[in-house]
């Protein structure tokens, strides 16, 4: 179909891949829990745009260039790890502010320490600075594109559309799960601070894992 080989296998693999936890999905869940559905979808839009850019770069062969050039791969890798670390410390700083304000009057909102957050931009940067994702896209996609098809770009569009649909469904589920958590976070400041601390620690873990990645 349109130059796509073995679509059922691709879809099965795609579902497993989308369900694997990562910094993108964790960030969307965190934003939805702290700021609601609208902010959650704003962050999700950043993820979708970032994924679209990665798919386009992969189709254009940029991922292969990263794989072949160790220096360029290292630059992207450490830049991404640095950004994830910066986000992690921001979350930990916010959690500390929540702990300190847990005895504050009920009208105060501990989440105000991150009120100037820009979910779309942060989610977009998290997606783009992920060299392993670029390499994965090119390694996964090419297996399902018929090399003899006259319009390979169309094949990539079809595969990318399925990937974005799967991501939309998954992130939507996370967003609405996050809004349910939000009520509990507002009532229990210790729970909110603990969850934010855990998210910050996970982002530090993602940063460490990224620095250890190889082309």
Short mmCIF file of C-alpha atoms in Angstrom, two decimals:
data_model
loop_
_atom_site.label_atom_id
_atom_site.label_comp_id
_atom_site.label_asym_id
_atom_site.label_seq_id
_atom_site.Cartn_x
_atom_site.Cartn_y
_atom_site.Cartn_z
CA UNK A 1 0.00 0.00 0.00
CA UNK A 2 1.64 3.24 -1.20
CA UNK A 3 5.06 1.66 -0.98
CA UNK A 4 4.62 0.47 2.62
CA UNK A 5 5.74 -3.10 3.34
CA UNK A 6 4.12 -5.28 6.02
CA UNK A 7 1.90 -2.62 7.59
CA UNK A 8 0.51 -4.90 10.39
CA UNK A 9 4.02 -5.56 11.69
CA UNK A 10 4.82 -1.87 11.56
CA UNK A 11 1.67 -1.01 13.55
CA UNK A 12 2.39 -3.67 16.16
CA UNK A 13 5.92 -2.39 16.64
CA UNK A 14 4.71 1.18 16.69
CA UNK A 15 2.28 0.52 19.54
CA UNK A 16 5.04 -1.04 21.64
CA UNK A 17 7.37 1.85 20.91
CA UNK A 18 4.83 4.55 21.72
CA UNK A 19 3.96 2.91 25.03
CA UNK A 20 7.59 2.93 26.19
CA UNK A 21 8.01 5.75 28.75
CA UNK A 22 10.29 8.60 27.79
CA UNK A 23 10.98 12.27 28.56
CA UNK A 24 8.33 13.48 26.08
CA UNK A 25 5.42 11.53 27.56
CA UNK A 26 6.58 12.22 31.12
CA UNK A 27 6.73 15.95 30.45
CA UNK A 28 3.24 16.03 28.90
CA UNK A 29 1.83 14.12 31.87
CA UNK A 30 3.57 16.50 34.28
CA UNK A 31 2.23 19.60 32.52
CA UNK A 32 -1.32 18.23 32.38
CA UNK A 33 -1.24 17.34 36.08
CA UNK A 34 0.04 20.78 37.07
CA UNK A 35 -1.76 23.06 34.63
CA UNK A 36 -4.71 21.22 33.09
CA UNK A 37 -5.93 19.90 29.74
CA UNK A 38 -5.18 22.96 27.64
CA UNK A 39 -1.55 23.20 28.77
CA UNK A 40 -1.23 19.43 28.36
CA UNK A 41 -2.27 19.63 24.71
CA UNK A 42 0.04 22.59 24.21
CA UNK A 43 2.94 20.44 25.38
CA UNK A 44 1.70 17.53 23.26
CA UNK A 45 1.69 19.80 20.20
CA UNK A 46 5.37 20.46 20.82
CA UNK A 47 6.00 16.71 20.89
CA UNK A 48 4.10 16.14 17.65
CA UNK A 49 5.91 18.95 15.88
CA UNK A 50 9.26 17.69 17.15
CA UNK A 51 8.46 14.16 15.99
CA UNK A 52 7.41 15.49 12.59
CA UNK A 53 10.75 17.28 12.24
CA UNK A 54 12.65 14.13 13.25
CA UNK A 55 10.70 12.04 10.74
CA UNK A 56 11.42 14.57 8.01
CA UNK A 57 15.12 14.64 8.86
CA UNK A 58 15.20 10.88 8.92
CA UNK A 59 13.56 10.64 5.50
CA UNK A 60 16.09 13.18 4.19
CA UNK A 61 19.01 11.11 5.46
CA UNK A 62 20.18 13.48 8.22
CA UNK A 63 20.00 10.68 10.78
CA UNK A 64 22.48 8.68 8.73
CA UNK A 65 24.80 11.69 8.77
CA UNK A 66 24.61 11.81 12.57
CA UNK A 67 25.30 8.11 12.75
CA UNK A 68 28.38 8.45 10.53
CA UNK A 69 29.76 11.60 12.19
CA UNK A 70 30.78 10.91 15.80
CA UNK A 71 31.59 14.57 16.54
CA UNK A 72 28.23 15.84 15.31
CA UNK A 73 26.44 13.06 17.16
CA UNK A 74 28.29 13.97 20.35
CA UNK A 75 27.35 17.65 20.05
CA UNK A 76 23.67 16.84 19.67
CA UNK A 77 23.83 14.20 22.40
CA UNK A 78 25.42 16.42 25.04
CA UNK A 79 23.28 19.41 24.13
CA UNK A 80 20.19 17.26 24.66
CA UNK A 81 21.52 15.87 27.93
CA UNK A 82 22.29 19.38 29.14
CA UNK A 83 18.78 20.57 28.36
CA UNK A 84 17.20 17.60 30.15
CA UNK A 85 19.42 18.30 33.16
CA UNK A 86 18.34 21.94 33.19
CA UNK A 87 14.69 20.86 33.15
CA UNK A 88 15.34 18.34 35.92
CA UNK A 89 16.85 20.96 38.23
CA UNK A 90 13.95 23.29 37.44
CA UNK A 91 11.50 20.59 38.56
CA UNK A 92 13.52 19.85 41.70
CA UNK A 93 13.65 23.57 42.52
CA UNK A 94 9.88 23.79 42.04
CA UNK A 95 9.38 20.76 44.29
CA UNK A 96 11.49 22.40 46.99
CA UNK A 97 9.30 25.48 46.76
CA UNK A 98 6.23 23.28 47.19
CA UNK A 99 7.70 21.62 50.27
CA UNK A 100 8.43 25.01 51.82
CA UNK A 101 4.93 26.28 51.09
CA UNK A 102 3.04 23.17 52.23
CA UNK A 103 1.86 25.05 55.33
CA UNK A 104 0.86 28.15 53.34
CA UNK A 105 -2.76 29.37 53.25
CA UNK A 106 -5.11 27.26 51.14
CA UNK A 107 -5.53 30.01 48.55
CA UNK A 108 -1.88 29.90 47.56
CA UNK A 109 -0.90 27.68 44.64
CA UNK A 110 2.49 25.98 45.00
CA UNK A 111 2.66 25.45 41.24
CA UNK A 112 3.09 29.21 40.72
CA UNK A 113 6.86 28.75 40.84
CA UNK A 114 6.66 27.47 37.24
CA UNK A 115 3.93 29.83 36.06
CA UNK A 116 6.20 31.25 33.33
CA UNK A 117 6.76 27.82 31.81
CA UNK A 118 6.26 27.50 28.07
CA UNK A 119 5.07 23.91 27.52
CA UNK A 120 5.12 23.95 23.71
CA UNK A 121 8.67 25.22 23.42
CA UNK A 122 10.02 22.93 26.11
CA UNK A 123 8.34 19.84 24.66
CA UNK A 124 9.59 20.75 21.19
CA UNK A 125 13.19 21.10 22.34
CA UNK A 126 13.00 17.84 24.33
CA UNK A 127 11.86 16.08 21.15
CA UNK A 128 14.43 17.64 18.85
CA UNK A 129 17.46 17.06 21.09
CA UNK A 130 17.12 13.32 21.05
CA UNK A 131 19.68 11.77 18.67
CA UNK A 132 18.64 8.25 19.60
CA UNK A 133 15.12 9.06 18.41
CA UNK A 134 16.48 10.29 15.06
CA UNK A 135 18.51 7.11 14.63
CA UNK A 136 15.55 5.01 15.68
CA UNK A 137 13.22 6.65 13.19
CA UNK A 138 15.55 6.01 10.29
CA UNK A 139 16.32 2.45 11.39
CA UNK A 140 12.65 1.59 11.95
CA UNK A 141 11.05 3.40 9.03
CA UNK A 142 13.33 2.16 6.28
CA UNK A 143 12.42 -1.43 7.01
CA UNK A 144 8.85 -0.76 5.88
CA UNK A 145 9.48 1.30 2.75
CA UNK A 146 9.58 -0.49 -0.59
CA UNK A 147 12.87 0.60 -2.22
CA UNK A 148 11.33 0.02 -5.64
CA UNK A 149 8.37 2.33 -5.08
CA UNK A 150 8.40 5.42 -7.28
CA UNK A 151 7.39 7.87 -4.52
CA UNK A 152 9.23 6.93 -1.29
CA UNK A 153 8.38 10.28 0.28
CA UNK A 154 4.72 9.26 0.19
CA UNK A 155 5.59 6.03 2.00
CA UNK A 156 7.27 8.02 4.77
CA UNK A 157 4.22 10.26 5.03
CA UNK A 158 1.95 7.25 5.48
CA UNK A 159 4.19 5.73 8.14
CA UNK A 160 4.56 9.09 9.86
CA UNK A 161 0.80 9.64 9.89
CA UNK A 162 0.26 6.35 11.70
CA UNK A 163 3.01 7.27 14.17
CA UNK A 164 1.43 10.65 14.89
CA UNK A 165 -2.01 9.08 15.32
CA UNK A 166 -0.65 6.59 17.83
CA UNK A 167 1.13 9.41 19.66
CA UNK A 168 -2.04 11.52 19.70
CA UNK A 169 -4.10 8.73 21.27
CA UNK A 170 -1.44 7.92 23.85
CA UNK A 171 -0.73 11.51 24.88
CA UNK A 172 -4.47 12.24 25.08
CA UNK A 173 -4.83 9.39 27.56
CA UNK A 174 -1.92 10.79 29.57
CA UNK A 175 -3.35 14.30 29.54
CA UNK A 176 -6.70 13.27 30.96
CA UNK A 177 -4.99 11.01 33.47
CA UNK A 178 -2.90 13.98 34.49
CA UNK A 179 -5.91 16.21 35.08
CA UNK A 180 -7.31 13.63 37.48
CA UNK A 181 -4.05 13.76 39.38
CA UNK A 182 -4.24 17.56 39.46
CA UNK A 183 -7.10 17.63 41.98
CA UNK A 184 -5.14 15.38 44.31
CA UNK A 185 -2.06 17.56 43.87
CA UNK A 186 -4.00 20.70 44.78
CA UNK A 187 -5.38 19.11 47.94
CA UNK A 188 -2.10 17.53 49.01
CA UNK A 189 0.95 19.70 48.65
CA UNK A 190 3.24 16.95 49.89
CA UNK A 191 1.96 14.66 47.13
CA UNK A 192 2.51 17.39 44.55
CA UNK A 193 6.04 18.07 45.80
CA UNK A 194 6.86 14.37 45.87
CA UNK A 195 5.57 13.78 42.34
CA UNK A 196 7.50 16.79 41.01
CA UNK A 197 10.66 15.57 42.74
CA UNK A 198 10.22 12.13 41.17
CA UNK A 199 9.75 13.69 37.71
CA UNK A 200 12.91 15.74 38.18
CA UNK A 201 14.86 12.65 39.22
CA UNK A 202 13.59 10.77 36.15
CA UNK A 203 14.68 13.60 33.87
CA UNK A 204 18.15 13.43 35.41
CA UNK A 205 18.09 9.72 34.64
CA UNK A 206 17.14 10.42 31.03
CA UNK A 207 20.03 12.90 30.78
CA UNK A 208 22.53 10.36 32.13
CA UNK A 209 21.20 7.68 29.78
CA UNK A 210 21.51 10.05 26.82
CA UNK A 211 25.17 10.85 27.62
CA UNK A 212 25.88 7.12 27.52
CA UNK A 213 24.19 6.67 24.12
CA UNK A 214 26.33 5.71 21.14
CA UNK A 215 25.77 6.30 17.46
#
